[in-house]
Amino acid sequence: MNCDDIQNALYVYLDGEFAELEARDFERHVDACARCTKLMVREGRFLEAVRDAAPQDPAPAGLRDRLALAIDNAPSPLPATLPVAPRPRGWAFALAAAALVLVAVGLSVGTTASAENTVIDESVATHQKSLPMEVRGSHRNVSDFLQQNVPFAVDLPTFQDPTARLVGARLTRVHGREAVLLNYEVDGERMSVIQLAAETSVDDAEPAVQSKRGFDVWTFKRKGVLNSFVGRDARSVRRLVRAAYRR
Amino acid sequence: MIFQPKREKPSEEQSLREGFQREALPHMEALYNSALYMTRSPALAEDLVQETFLKAFRFWHRYEQNTNCKAWLFRILTNTFINKNRRKKRPTMSMDATERELSSALVADKSSFYDTPEKDYISKLFPEHVQKAIEALPENFRIPVVLADLQDFSYKEIADIMDCPVGTVMSRLFRGRKRLQEELFEYAVELGVIPASVARDDDGAVSLDAYRRSKKAAAG
Ligand SMILES: [Zn+2]
């Protein structure tokens, strides 16, 4: 390391974010360099002084009680209970679909295979329902709506493709979990994108496809969000999946 | 008519509510304090904290038990704040105005300090100056500074909270702290917070241990 490296990495060092080895490298230079030693003392003292002096104002006296009351009055946080037994028609459908799919393409999305199948089934069902959107219009509107209503960042796909247009979004449930349904219009056809937070923060998973009830269902995982794309036109859906995954 | 299933056993809900009270509510002070730096207004900070807790409660079943609850709450707080701020920019809080106000306040104080014979004995920055300087930082820098320097979150945690790469956290923190220094440095030297001997590049060797020790002690 040279003086510039020290300059650039000084906070990483002071914040204790260096690995042991890098820290030793860092110290070796600083110990031997009077200029950097001064720099570090200066920066360290300053940072410490800011931390010491920055006021930590206590919350107003009644806030805790007001919060407790607001939470008492809030609806139950339990996921609304879905009917446990699938309705007969849906069940028959699922069986038929399962029989048709001979090979489930490897979906290493960090959930069990049956959970993935549930997600895929429910994605198709959701797509087929043509649910009304809760918010329509621009990317901005939709992303504001999502940020307000979903606690974590939804990975709203954007496409350079002029044939793909975001129509709107609504909250939904997939596999008993909070999910977001996004509708796009692609060459005049409706495409659904369903997103839910992945169960664990494992790595991204590449897009994989299955066909269900005449739809291609693509799933992939990106930034901790499980994505499922459903549409009729296999080619354009595949193109958009690629674009969304690589973004 | 669809059969409406019985919602849930009260005991299950009761234990969720109790878990929330036990795990989430104790972070109220930290959330409020940071909300104050973000919004710069006690009323808005209180609203932000309330909204954060209600949202957190709504999604409490998604919180994984015994993981980092504080970071989880801060993530909701930060997202809610950023989103609200983006929707309605408050013209009264122009950054330039705040910065001007801050500089003039500092200038006024500095001049009075030249006249104070006891200045050598004072070794602390004034809280209100530090607060103003932090509040004057642009949002992108202010949030990581608050999370790192006031809440002691690690880079990784801040990246998760702000939903950005660790590299972005590092560069924003770097620039945010440098800006704070521009505002407060001379004043810190005058107060003796930064010894004159290290204030400028010269010669002289001092040990780094003091700072690291204090950091370790604070962490422990
Ligand atoms: Zn050096």
PDB file of C-alpha atoms and ligand atoms in Angstrom, chain A residues 1-4 6 29-30 32-37, ligand 1:
ATOM      1  CA  MET A   1       0.000   0.000   0.000  1.00  0.00           C
ATOM      2  CA  ASN A   2       1.121   3.537  -0.700  1.00  0.00           C
ATOM      3  CA  CYS A   3      -0.032   6.888   0.697  1.00  0.00           C
ATOM      4  CA  ASP A   4      -2.896   7.126  -1.779  1.00  0.00           C
ATOM      5  CA  ILE A   6      -4.152   4.757   2.814  1.00  0.00           C
ATOM      6  CA  HIS A  29       2.538   1.442   5.778  1.00  0.00           C
ATOM      7  CA  VAL A  30       1.090   3.802   8.355  1.00  0.00           C
ATOM      8  CA  ALA A  32       6.437   3.616   8.649  1.00  0.00           C
ATOM      9  CA  CYS A  33       4.967   6.838   7.258  1.00  0.00           C
ATOM     10  CA  ALA A  34       4.770   9.944   9.397  1.00  0.00           C
ATOM     11  CA  ARG A  35       2.412  11.680   7.020  1.00  0.00           C
ATOM     12  CA  CYS A  36      -0.101   8.875   7.058  1.00  0.00           C
ATOM     13  CA  THR A  37       0.190   8.505  10.810  1.00  0.00           C
TER      14      THR A  37
HETATM   15 ZN    ZN C   1       1.980   7.270   3.708  1.00  0.00          ZN
END
